[in-house]
Coordinates of C-alpha atoms in Angstrom, one line a residue:
M325 CA 101.9 79.3 107.5
S326 CA 101.4 76.9 104.6
H327 CA 102.1 78.1 101.0
R328 CA 98.5 77.2 100.2
N329 CA 97.3 80.1 102.3
I330 CA 99.4 82.8 100.6
R331 CA 98.2 85.0 97.8
N332 CA 100.4 87.5 96.0
F333 CA 98.6 90.0 93.8
C334 CA 98.7 93.6 92.4
I335 CA 96.1 96.1 91.3
I336 CA 96.4 97.5 87.8
A337 CA 94.3 100.1 86.0
H338 CA 94.3 103.2 83.9
I339 CA 95.1 106.4 85.7
D340 CA 92.2 107.7 88.0
H341 CA 90.1 104.5 87.8
G342 CA 90.1 104.1 91.6
K343 CA 92.6 101.4 92.4
S344 CA 94.2 103.3 95.3
T345 CA 90.7 103.8 96.8
L346 CA 90.1 100.0 96.4
A347 CA 93.4 99.3 98.1
D348 CA 92.2 101.5 101.0
R349 CA 89.0 99.4 101.4
F350 CA 91.1 96.2 101.4
L351 CA 93.1 97.6 104.3
E352 CA 89.9 98.5 106.2
V353 CA 88.2 95.1 105.6
T354 CA 91.3 93.1 106.7
N355 CA 91.9 95.4 109.7
T356 CA 95.5 96.0 108.5
V357 CA 95.3 99.7 109.5
N358 CA 93.5 101.1 112.5
K359 CA 90.4 103.3 111.8
R360 CA 92.1 106.3 113.4
D361 CA 95.2 105.9 111.2
M362 CA 93.1 105.5 108.0
K363 CA 93.2 108.2 105.4
S364 CA 92.3 108.5 101.7
Q365 CA 94.9 106.9 99.4
L366 CA 96.9 105.6 102.3
L367 CA 99.4 103.7 100.0
D368 CA 100.2 106.9 98.1
T369 CA 102.9 108.1 100.6
M370 CA 104.4 111.1 98.7
D371 CA 102.8 114.5 99.1
L372 CA 102.7 114.9 95.3
E373 CA 100.7 111.6 95.0
Q374 CA 98.2 112.9 97.5
E375 CA 97.9 116.3 95.9
R376 CA 97.6 115.1 92.3
G377 CA 95.6 112.0 93.1
I378 CA 97.9 109.7 91.1
T379 CA 100.2 106.9 92.1
I380 CA 103.9 107.4 91.2
K381 CA 105.7 104.6 93.1
L382 CA 104.6 101.0 93.6
Q383 CA 103.7 100.2 97.2
P384 CA 103.5 96.7 98.8
V385 CA 101.4 95.8 101.8
R386 CA 100.7 92.6 103.7
M387 CA 97.1 91.8 104.9
D388 CA 96.1 89.0 107.2
W389 CA 92.5 87.9 106.5
K390 CA 90.4 85.1 107.9
F391 CA 88.0 83.6 105.3
E392 CA 85.7 80.6 106.1
G393 CA 87.7 79.9 109.3
V394 CA 91.1 79.8 107.5
D395 CA 93.8 82.4 107.9
Y396 CA 95.3 83.8 104.7
I397 CA 98.2 86.1 104.0
L398 CA 97.4 88.5 101.1
N399 CA 100.4 90.4 99.7
L400 CA 99.1 93.4 97.7
I401 CA 101.2 95.7 95.5
D402 CA 99.5 99.0 94.5
T403 CA 100.8 100.1 91.1
P404 CA 100.9 103.4 89.1
G405 CA 98.4 103.9 86.3
H406 CA 100.2 106.4 84.0
V407 CA 102.1 105.2 81.0
D408 CA 105.4 107.0 82.1
F409 CA 105.5 104.6 85.1
S410 CA 104.7 101.3 83.4
Y411 CA 108.1 100.0 84.3
E412 CA 106.9 100.0 88.0
V413 CA 103.9 97.9 86.9
S414 CA 106.0 95.3 85.1
R415 CA 108.2 94.9 88.3
S416 CA 105.1 94.4 90.4
L417 CA 103.7 91.8 88.1
A418 CA 106.9 89.7 88.3
A419 CA 106.4 89.4 92.1
C420 CA 102.8 88.2 91.8
E421 CA 100.6 85.3 90.7
G422 CA 97.5 87.3 90.0
A423 CA 96.2 90.8 89.2
I424 CA 93.0 92.8 89.9
L425 CA 92.2 94.7 86.8
V426 CA 90.1 97.8 87.7
V427 CA 87.9 99.5 85.1
D428 CA 85.9 102.7 85.7
A429 CA 82.2 101.9 85.1
T430 CA 81.6 105.4 83.9
Q431 CA 84.5 105.6 81.4
G432 CA 85.1 102.0 80.4
I433 CA 88.3 100.6 79.0
E434 CA 91.1 103.1 78.3
A435 CA 94.4 102.7 76.5
Q436 CA 96.4 102.0 79.6
T437 CA 93.9 99.4 80.8
L438 CA 94.6 97.3 77.7
A439 CA 98.4 97.8 78.0
N440 CA 98.5 96.8 81.6
C441 CA 96.2 93.8 81.0
Y442 CA 98.3 92.5 78.1
M443 CA 101.4 93.0 80.3
A444 CA 99.8 90.8 83.0
I445 CA 98.8 88.2 80.4
D446 CA 102.5 88.1 79.2
H447 CA 103.5 87.3 82.8
N448 CA 101.0 84.4 82.9
L449 CA 99.0 86.0 85.7
E450 CA 95.4 85.1 86.7
I451 CA 93.2 88.2 86.2
I452 CA 90.3 89.3 88.3
P453 CA 88.2 91.9 86.5
V454 CA 86.5 94.6 88.6
L455 CA 84.2 97.4 87.5
N456 CA 84.5 100.3 89.9
K457 CA 82.5 103.5 90.7
I458 CA 79.1 101.8 90.3
D459 CA 77.7 104.3 92.8
L460 CA 78.0 107.2 90.3
P461 CA 74.8 108.1 88.3
S462 CA 76.6 107.8 85.0
A463 CA 77.9 104.2 85.6
D464 CA 76.7 101.7 83.0
V465 CA 77.7 98.3 84.4
E466 CA 76.1 96.2 81.6
K467 CA 77.6 98.2 78.8
R468 CA 81.1 98.3 80.3
A469 CA 81.0 94.6 81.2
Q470 CA 80.2 93.8 77.6
E471 CA 83.0 96.1 76.5
I472 CA 85.5 94.2 78.7
E473 CA 84.3 90.9 77.3
N474 CA 84.7 92.1 73.7
A475 CA 88.1 93.6 74.2
L476 CA 89.8 91.2 76.6
G477 CA 87.7 88.0 76.2
I478 CA 86.9 87.9 79.9
P479 CA 83.3 86.5 80.4
K480 CA 81.1 89.3 81.8
E481 CA 79.7 86.9 84.4
D482 CA 83.2 86.9 86.0
I483 CA 83.3 90.7 86.4
I484 CA 82.7 92.0 89.9
A485 CA 80.9 95.3 90.1
V486 CA 82.1 97.4 93.1
S487 CA 82.1 100.8 94.6
A488 CA 85.5 101.3 96.3
K489 CA 84.4 104.6 97.7
E490 CA 81.4 103.1 99.5
G491 CA 82.9 99.6 100.1
T492 CA 80.3 97.8 98.0
N493 CA 81.3 94.2 97.1
V494 CA 84.9 94.7 98.3
E495 CA 84.8 91.5 100.4
K496 CA 83.6 89.7 97.2
V497 CA 86.8 90.8 95.5
L498 CA 89.0 89.5 98.3
K499 CA 87.0 86.2 98.3
S500 CA 87.7 85.9 94.6
V501 CA 91.5 86.5 95.2
V502 CA 91.5 83.6 97.7
E503 CA 89.5 81.3 95.5
K504 CA 90.8 82.1 92.0
L505 CA 94.4 83.1 92.3
P506 CA 97.0 80.3 92.6
A507 CA 99.2 80.0 95.7
P508 CA 103.0 80.4 95.2
V509 CA 104.9 77.3 94.1
E510 CA 105.7 75.3 97.1
A511 CA 109.4 75.1 98.2
S512 CA 111.2 74.2 101.3
D513 CA 112.8 76.7 103.7
D514 CA 116.0 74.6 103.5
D515 CA 116.3 75.0 99.7
E516 CA 118.8 77.6 98.3
L517 CA 117.4 81.1 98.8
K518 CA 116.4 82.8 95.7
A519 CA 114.6 86.2 96.1
L520 CA 113.8 88.7 93.3
I521 CA 114.4 92.4 94.1
F522 CA 111.4 94.2 92.7
D523 CA 112.2 97.6 94.3
S524 CA 114.8 99.3 96.4
V525 CA 114.7 102.5 98.4
Y526 CA 117.1 104.5 100.5
D527 CA 116.0 105.0 104.1
P528 CA 118.0 107.7 106.0
Y529 CA 118.1 105.5 109.2
K530 CA 118.3 102.0 107.8
G531 CA 120.3 102.6 104.6
V532 CA 119.3 100.7 101.4
V533 CA 116.1 98.6 101.9
I534 CA 115.3 96.1 99.2
Y535 CA 111.8 94.8 98.5
V536 CA 111.9 91.1 97.6
R537 CA 109.7 88.2 96.6
L538 CA 111.1 84.9 97.9
N539 CA 110.8 82.1 95.3
S540 CA 112.6 79.5 97.4
G541 CA 114.4 79.2 100.7
S542 CA 114.1 81.5 103.7
I543 CA 116.0 84.5 105.1
K544 CA 116.6 85.8 108.6
R545 CA 118.6 88.5 110.4
G546 CA 122.3 87.7 110.4
D547 CA 122.3 85.6 107.2
K548 CA 125.1 86.2 104.8
V549 CA 123.6 86.5 101.3
H550 CA 124.9 87.4 97.8
F551 CA 123.6 89.4 94.9
L552 CA 124.0 87.1 91.9
N553 CA 124.5 89.8 89.3
T554 CA 126.8 92.2 91.1
K555 CA 128.5 89.4 93.1
K556 CA 128.3 91.6 96.3
E557 CA 128.0 89.9 99.7
I558 CA 126.0 91.5 102.6
E559 CA 124.9 90.6 106.1
V560 CA 121.2 90.9 106.6
L561 CA 120.5 93.5 109.3
E562 CA 116.7 93.1 109.4
V563 CA 113.8 91.4 107.6
G564 CA 110.1 92.1 107.8
H565 CA 106.7 92.8 106.2
F566 CA 104.8 95.9 105.0
K567 CA 101.8 96.9 107.0
P568 CA 102.2 99.2 105.1
K569 CA 105.0 100.5 107.4
Y570 CA 108.0 98.3 108.1
V571 CA 107.2 95.6 110.6
P572 CA 110.2 93.4 111.5
T573 CA 109.8 89.7 111.7
D574 CA 112.1 86.7 112.6
V575 CA 112.2 85.1 109.2
L576 CA 110.8 85.5 105.7
H577 CA 109.7 82.2 104.1
S578 CA 109.4 81.0 100.6
G579 CA 106.5 82.5 98.6
E580 CA 106.3 85.6 100.8
V581 CA 106.9 89.3 99.9
G582 CA 108.9 91.4 102.3
Y583 CA 111.8 93.7 102.9
I584 CA 115.5 93.3 103.7
V585 CA 117.7 95.9 105.4
T586 CA 121.1 95.6 103.7
G587 CA 123.2 98.3 105.4
L588 CA 124.4 99.5 101.9
K589 CA 124.7 103.2 101.3
S590 CA 123.8 103.2 97.6
V591 CA 120.9 101.6 95.7
R592 CA 123.3 101.1 92.8
D593 CA 124.7 98.2 94.8
A594 CA 121.3 96.5 95.1
R595 CA 119.9 96.8 91.6
V596 CA 116.3 96.2 90.9
G597 CA 115.9 92.8 89.1
D598 CA 118.9 91.2 90.8
T599 CA 118.6 87.9 92.7
V600 CA 119.4 87.6 96.4
W601 CA 121.0 84.2 96.9
K602 CA 122.1 82.0 99.8
Q603 CA 123.4 78.4 99.7
G604 CA 120.9 75.7 100.7
N605 CA 121.0 72.0 101.4
G606 CA 121.7 71.2 97.8
K607 CA 125.2 72.8 98.3
V608 CA 125.0 74.5 94.9
E609 CA 128.0 76.9 94.6
M610 CA 127.4 80.6 93.8
E611 CA 129.2 80.2 90.4
N612 CA 126.6 77.6 89.4
A613 CA 123.5 79.3 90.7
E614 CA 121.0 80.6 88.2
A615 CA 119.6 84.0 88.6
L616 CA 115.9 84.6 88.4
D617 CA 114.5 86.4 85.3
G618 CA 115.0 90.1 86.2
Y619 CA 114.2 93.2 84.3
K620 CA 115.8 95.1 81.5
K621 CA 117.5 98.3 82.7
V622 CA 115.1 101.2 82.5
R623 CA 116.0 103.3 79.5
P624 CA 115.1 107.0 79.5
F625 CA 113.5 108.3 76.2
V626 CA 113.0 112.0 77.0
F627 CA 115.9 114.3 77.7
A628 CA 115.9 117.9 79.0
G629 CA 118.5 120.3 80.3
V630 CA 118.0 121.4 84.0
F631 CA 119.7 124.6 85.1
C632 CA 119.5 126.8 88.1
T633 CA 118.5 130.4 87.6
D634 CA 121.3 131.3 90.0
N635 CA 124.5 129.5 88.8
D636 CA 125.8 129.5 92.4
D637 CA 123.3 126.8 93.1
Y638 CA 124.9 124.3 90.7
N639 CA 126.4 122.2 93.6
L640 CA 123.1 122.1 95.4
L641 CA 121.4 120.9 92.2
R642 CA 124.0 118.1 91.8
E643 CA 123.4 116.9 95.4
A644 CA 119.6 117.1 94.9
L645 CA 119.7 115.0 91.8
D646 CA 122.0 112.5 93.5
K647 CA 119.5 112.1 96.4
L648 CA 116.5 111.9 94.1
Q649 CA 118.2 109.2 91.9
I650 CA 118.5 107.0 95.0
N651 CA 114.7 106.5 95.1
D652 CA 114.1 106.9 91.4
S653 CA 116.3 104.5 89.4
A654 CA 114.7 105.7 86.1
L655 CA 116.3 109.2 86.5
S656 CA 119.6 109.7 84.8
F657 CA 121.8 112.8 84.5
E658 CA 125.1 114.1 83.3
P659 CA 126.8 117.5 83.5
E660 CA 126.0 119.9 80.6
Q661 CA 127.4 123.4 79.7
S662 CA 125.3 126.0 77.9
G663 CA 126.5 129.3 76.7
A664 CA 123.1 130.9 77.5
L665 CA 122.3 129.1 80.8
G666 CA 125.7 128.3 82.3
H667 CA 126.4 125.0 84.1
G668 CA 123.6 122.4 84.5
F669 CA 122.7 118.8 83.8
R670 CA 121.2 116.8 80.9
C671 CA 118.6 114.6 82.6
G672 CA 116.9 111.6 81.1
F673 CA 113.2 110.8 81.9
L674 CA 110.6 108.2 81.0
G675 CA 108.1 110.8 79.7
L676 CA 106.7 114.2 80.2
L677 CA 104.9 113.4 83.5
H678 CA 108.1 111.9 84.9
M679 CA 109.9 115.1 83.9
E680 CA 107.2 117.2 85.5
I681 CA 107.3 115.2 88.8
V682 CA 111.1 115.4 89.0
Q683 CA 111.1 119.1 88.4
E684 CA 108.4 119.7 91.0
R685 CA 110.3 117.5 93.6
L686 CA 113.5 119.4 93.0
E687 CA 111.9 122.8 93.4
R688 CA 109.8 121.7 96.4
E689 CA 112.0 119.4 98.4
Y690 CA 115.3 121.1 97.7
N691 CA 114.1 124.7 97.4
L692 CA 115.7 125.2 93.9
D693 CA 114.7 127.7 91.3
L694 CA 115.1 125.9 88.0
I695 CA 115.0 126.5 84.2
V696 CA 114.1 123.3 82.3
T697 CA 114.8 123.4 78.6
A698 CA 112.4 121.9 76.0
P699 CA 112.4 118.1 76.1
S700 CA 114.0 116.2 73.3
V701 CA 114.7 112.5 72.5
S702 CA 117.9 110.6 72.0
Y703 CA 119.2 110.0 68.5
I704 CA 121.7 107.5 67.0
I705 CA 124.1 109.1 64.6
A706 CA 125.5 106.7 61.9
M707 CA 128.9 108.1 60.9
N708 CA 130.6 107.7 57.5
D709 CA 133.2 105.5 59.0
G710 CA 130.6 102.9 60.1
S711 CA 130.6 103.8 63.8
E712 CA 127.5 105.0 65.7
V713 CA 127.2 107.8 68.3
T714 CA 124.2 108.3 70.6
I715 CA 123.3 111.9 71.5
S716 CA 120.6 113.2 73.8
S717 CA 121.0 116.9 72.9
P718 CA 121.0 118.7 69.5
S719 CA 124.2 120.5 70.6
G720 CA 126.0 117.1 70.5
L721 CA 125.3 116.6 66.8
P722 CA 128.6 116.1 64.9
D723 CA 129.5 118.1 61.8
P724 CA 127.0 117.1 59.0
V725 CA 130.0 116.3 56.7
Y726 CA 130.8 113.2 58.8
I727 CA 127.2 112.0 59.2
D728 CA 125.8 109.2 57.1
A729 CA 122.3 109.0 58.7
I730 CA 120.4 110.2 61.8
K731 CA 118.2 107.6 63.5
E732 CA 115.3 108.5 65.8
P733 CA 113.2 106.4 68.2
W734 CA 109.8 105.2 66.9
V735 CA 107.0 104.1 69.2
K736 CA 103.7 102.2 68.8
V737 CA 100.9 104.5 69.8
E738 CA 97.4 103.1 70.8
I739 CA 94.7 105.6 70.9
L740 CA 91.2 104.7 72.2
S741 CA 88.4 107.2 71.3
P742 CA 84.7 107.4 70.5
K743 CA 84.1 106.7 66.8
E744 CA 83.0 110.3 66.0
Y745 CA 86.6 111.5 66.8
V746 CA 88.4 109.0 64.6
G747 CA 88.8 111.4 61.7
A748 CA 90.3 114.1 63.9
V749 CA 92.6 111.7 65.7
M750 CA 93.9 110.2 62.4
T751 CA 94.5 113.8 61.0
L752 CA 96.5 114.7 64.1
C753 CA 98.6 111.6 64.0
T754 CA 99.3 111.9 60.2
E755 CA 100.4 115.5 60.7
K756 CA 102.9 114.2 63.3
R757 CA 104.3 111.8 60.7
G758 CA 102.3 108.9 62.1
V759 CA 101.7 105.7 60.1
S760 CA 98.3 104.0 60.7
K761 CA 98.7 100.3 61.4
D762 CA 95.3 99.1 62.6
V763 CA 91.8 100.2 63.4
Q764 CA 89.7 98.0 65.7
Y765 CA 86.2 98.6 66.9
L766 CA 85.8 97.4 70.6
D767 CA 82.0 98.0 70.3
E768 CA 79.7 100.1 68.2
N769 CA 81.0 103.4 69.7
R770 CA 84.7 102.9 70.8
V771 CA 87.6 102.6 68.4
L772 CA 91.2 101.5 69.0
N773 CA 93.6 103.2 66.5
T774 CA 97.2 101.9 66.3
F775 CA 99.9 104.1 64.8
E776 CA 103.7 104.0 64.5
M777 CA 105.1 107.4 65.1
P778 CA 108.4 109.1 65.9
L779 CA 108.7 109.6 69.7
A780 CA 109.8 113.2 69.1
S781 CA 106.4 113.9 67.6
I782 CA 104.5 113.0 70.7
V783 CA 106.9 114.1 73.4
V784 CA 106.1 117.8 73.5
D785 CA 102.4 118.7 73.4
F786 CA 100.8 115.8 71.5
Y787 CA 98.7 114.6 74.5
D788 CA 97.2 118.1 75.0
Q789 CA 96.4 118.3 71.3
L790 CA 94.8 114.8 71.4
K791 CA 92.6 115.8 74.3
S792 CA 91.7 118.9 72.4
V793 CA 90.6 117.3 69.1
S794 CA 88.7 114.6 71.0
S795 CA 86.9 116.8 73.5
G796 CA 88.9 115.1 76.3
Y797 CA 87.5 111.6 75.5
A798 CA 90.6 110.0 73.9
S799 CA 93.2 108.1 75.9
M800 CA 96.6 106.9 74.7
N801 CA 99.4 104.4 75.5
Y802 CA 102.7 104.0 73.8
E803 CA 105.6 101.6 73.8
Y804 CA 109.1 101.8 72.2
L805 CA 109.7 100.0 68.9
N806 CA 113.1 100.8 67.4
F807 CA 115.4 103.4 65.9
R808 CA 114.7 104.4 62.3
A809 CA 116.7 106.6 59.9
G810 CA 115.0 109.8 58.7
D811 CA 115.6 113.0 56.8
L812 CA 116.4 114.9 60.1
V813 CA 118.2 118.2 60.4
K814 CA 119.4 120.4 63.2
L815 CA 117.4 123.6 63.5
D816 CA 119.4 126.4 65.2
I817 CA 117.8 129.4 66.8
L818 CA 119.8 132.7 66.5
V819 CA 119.0 135.7 68.7
A820 CA 120.9 138.8 67.6
D821 CA 123.1 136.6 65.4
D822 CA 124.1 134.5 68.4
K823 CA 123.2 130.8 68.4
V824 CA 121.3 129.7 71.5
D825 CA 122.2 126.1 72.2
A826 CA 119.4 125.5 74.6
L827 CA 116.8 126.3 71.9
A828 CA 118.3 124.1 69.1
L829 CA 116.1 121.3 67.9
I830 CA 116.4 118.2 65.6
V831 CA 113.4 118.2 63.3
H832 CA 112.3 116.5 60.1
R833 CA 113.4 118.6 57.1
D834 CA 109.8 118.9 55.8
Q835 CA 108.7 120.5 59.1
A836 CA 111.7 122.7 59.7
F837 CA 110.1 125.8 58.2
Y838 CA 106.8 125.5 60.2
V839 CA 108.6 124.8 63.5
G840 CA 111.1 127.6 62.9
R841 CA 108.3 130.0 62.0
D842 CA 106.3 129.1 65.2
I843 CA 109.4 129.5 67.5
T844 CA 110.6 132.8 66.0
K845 CA 107.0 134.2 66.2
K846 CA 106.7 133.2 69.9
L847 CA 110.2 134.5 70.7
K848 CA 109.3 137.9 69.1
G849 CA 106.5 138.3 71.7
I850 CA 108.7 137.2 74.6
V851 CA 112.2 138.7 74.1
P852 CA 112.3 142.3 75.5
R853 CA 113.0 145.1 73.1
Q854 CA 116.3 146.8 73.2
N855 CA 117.8 150.1 71.9
F856 CA 118.9 148.2 68.8
V857 CA 117.2 145.9 66.3
I858 CA 117.1 142.2 67.3
P859 CA 116.8 139.7 64.5
I860 CA 115.4 136.3 65.6
Q861 CA 116.2 133.6 63.0
A862 CA 115.8 129.8 62.5
A863 CA 118.5 128.3 60.5
I864 CA 119.6 124.9 59.0
G865 CA 123.4 125.2 58.7
G866 CA 123.9 128.5 56.9
K867 CA 120.4 128.7 55.4
I868 CA 117.8 130.9 57.2
V869 CA 114.4 129.2 57.0
A870 CA 112.4 131.7 59.2
R871 CA 113.0 135.2 60.6
E872 CA 111.3 137.7 62.8
T873 CA 112.6 141.2 63.8
I874 CA 112.2 143.0 67.0
S875 CA 112.4 146.7 66.2
A876 CA 114.5 149.0 68.4
F877 CA 113.4 151.6 70.9
R878 CA 113.7 155.0 69.0
K879 CA 114.0 158.5 70.4
D880 CA 112.6 161.2 68.3
V881 CA 115.9 163.1 67.8
T882 CA 114.3 165.6 65.4
A883 CA 111.7 166.8 67.9
K884 CA 113.8 169.9 68.8
L885 CA 113.9 171.0 65.1
Y886 CA 111.4 173.7 64.1
G887 CA 111.6 174.4 60.4
G888 CA 115.0 174.9 58.6
D889 CA 116.7 172.8 56.0
V890 CA 115.8 169.1 55.7
T891 CA 119.5 168.2 55.7
R892 CA 119.7 169.0 59.4
K893 CA 117.0 166.4 60.1
N894 CA 118.7 163.8 57.9
K895 CA 122.0 164.4 59.6
L896 CA 120.6 163.8 63.0
L897 CA 118.8 160.6 61.8
K898 CA 122.0 159.3 60.2
K899 CA 123.9 160.0 63.4
Q900 CA 121.3 158.0 65.4
K901 CA 121.5 155.1 62.9
A902 CA 125.3 154.9 63.3
G903 CA 124.9 154.9 67.1
K904 CA 122.4 152.0 66.9
K905 CA 124.8 150.1 64.6
R906 CA 127.6 150.4 67.2
M907 CA 125.2 149.5 70.0
K908 CA 124.2 146.3 68.1
Q909 CA 127.8 145.2 67.9
V910 CA 128.4 145.4 71.6
G911 CA 124.8 144.8 72.8
R912 CA 123.8 141.4 74.3
V913 CA 120.3 140.1 74.7
E914 CA 119.3 138.4 78.0
L915 CA 116.7 135.7 77.3
P916 CA 113.9 135.3 79.9
Q917 CA 112.9 131.9 81.1
E918 CA 109.7 132.1 79.0
A919 CA 111.9 131.9 75.9
F920 CA 113.0 128.4 76.8
L921 CA 109.4 127.3 77.5
A922 CA 108.2 128.7 74.2
V923 CA 109.6 125.6 72.4
L924 CA 107.4 123.4 74.7
K925 CA 104.1 124.6 73.3
R926 CA 104.5 124.9 69.6
N927 CA 102.1 123.8 66.9
D928 CA 103.8 121.5 64.4
N929 CA 101.9 121.8 61.1

């Protein structure tokens, strides 16, 4: 088929604006999936995606559609909407010439809508704006269309109003895809093969399967191809399209999106962003071949310790993380030892939702009972000798004597809210050490606030607090800026005079007292009482900044005394006190799992 009849596009939107439902209608209209095989959110293949109603992994599909007597190939990539998975969106955009921007007609533009749209503009993609959910009584098409025009500069006459649920105007969107989106740049099948890997998965039967977009050349079964970055050579075992299941074909042509079965056993050998290359008629040697623009390596920003409640399951946890990492390149982990929790792993995630999804998959798919410590961020430690050390856990902090400065990651946070909540939003962000950078009115009612904030301030329960102060109306998006030095200190938590590594935090000195007070109070209500007094303390070095005391169980040892001299009573109480003191010296406190979760939901003042 001619290049002119191919369209490569993706669907981008804020979470829960209906893009997966719109993709379902596309599959029905183009007869890509039989009616009997059709189900809601068909492209969300994971159980978790179906249950939560969110997209976690990008999913490509090829649709054949006849329009005005001409056959077209429409390659669609369905993308996630949550900020934690924006790296999946950026990879999808690189494989396309256009994007359908879906906006909920009842809610209007949200923070992630803007972020995804700007990302598409940065990739020079043609954008087709769509207002979804017009079937709902609260939909306001005119108002939301005006909002899109004001915020994004897209004329409201170009916006297509649809109901993905009922199928209204879905064919109009496909027609717009054919008419407005450019075809891939034309190239000959005899040119050198250059294909961008935009995703790779491990299939238990096929091995590593890479998802590619061909920029030039062609590829078929039996071809010997190279990865330009890793210099690895493979023989192609199978090529094909997504419908949305794998459908083998004889050859993939320039401009198409498809998959290649590599026979490799590890996705690390077929890195996302690499270029698949094969020599063409030009006889360009591999040493002189130029790789396509790929992607930056995904960098985790949030770290947490993952431990098994039963230490005998340590090897099972290692195997589970290995298997999970095969299909989730953003997950990183390394062994960690904790005095309180035993052997486990320090895992890196893109955000709290990513952490939650990984934990749920480990527990559900691998039947593990886990303790996950409070999430923290990575820090760069500038040493006195001029060197720098990166740590992802407070326990890795060097002796303060050798530290010149501690640098923490800062992010740009965009918060979209109704104007009546601007004051509450600004107060919350200021309390979290945020610096206001811009306030922009999208219309008479909706305001976009831009802040620069430390990532550590938003990584625990900031989103919940934001929803609370805005009655659920605010939405947020954030992106990494840089590392900045701050007056940061390590806050140790001591239970019965023993430091608990898993509860240690790195906090700003001004907030150390408030954070320590909150944690010690919560632990007092969680740690079970013993037969001896348990002090719970928050300390910076040798300085105690907050303390709570759990009193001991006491037996009334004087109950048997009836009258007599008071010295007999004092003697028995003194004897009990000495026994409690000896017990405290040998007694050990077992911390329940709730103690480690207490740090998660704290209120920084």
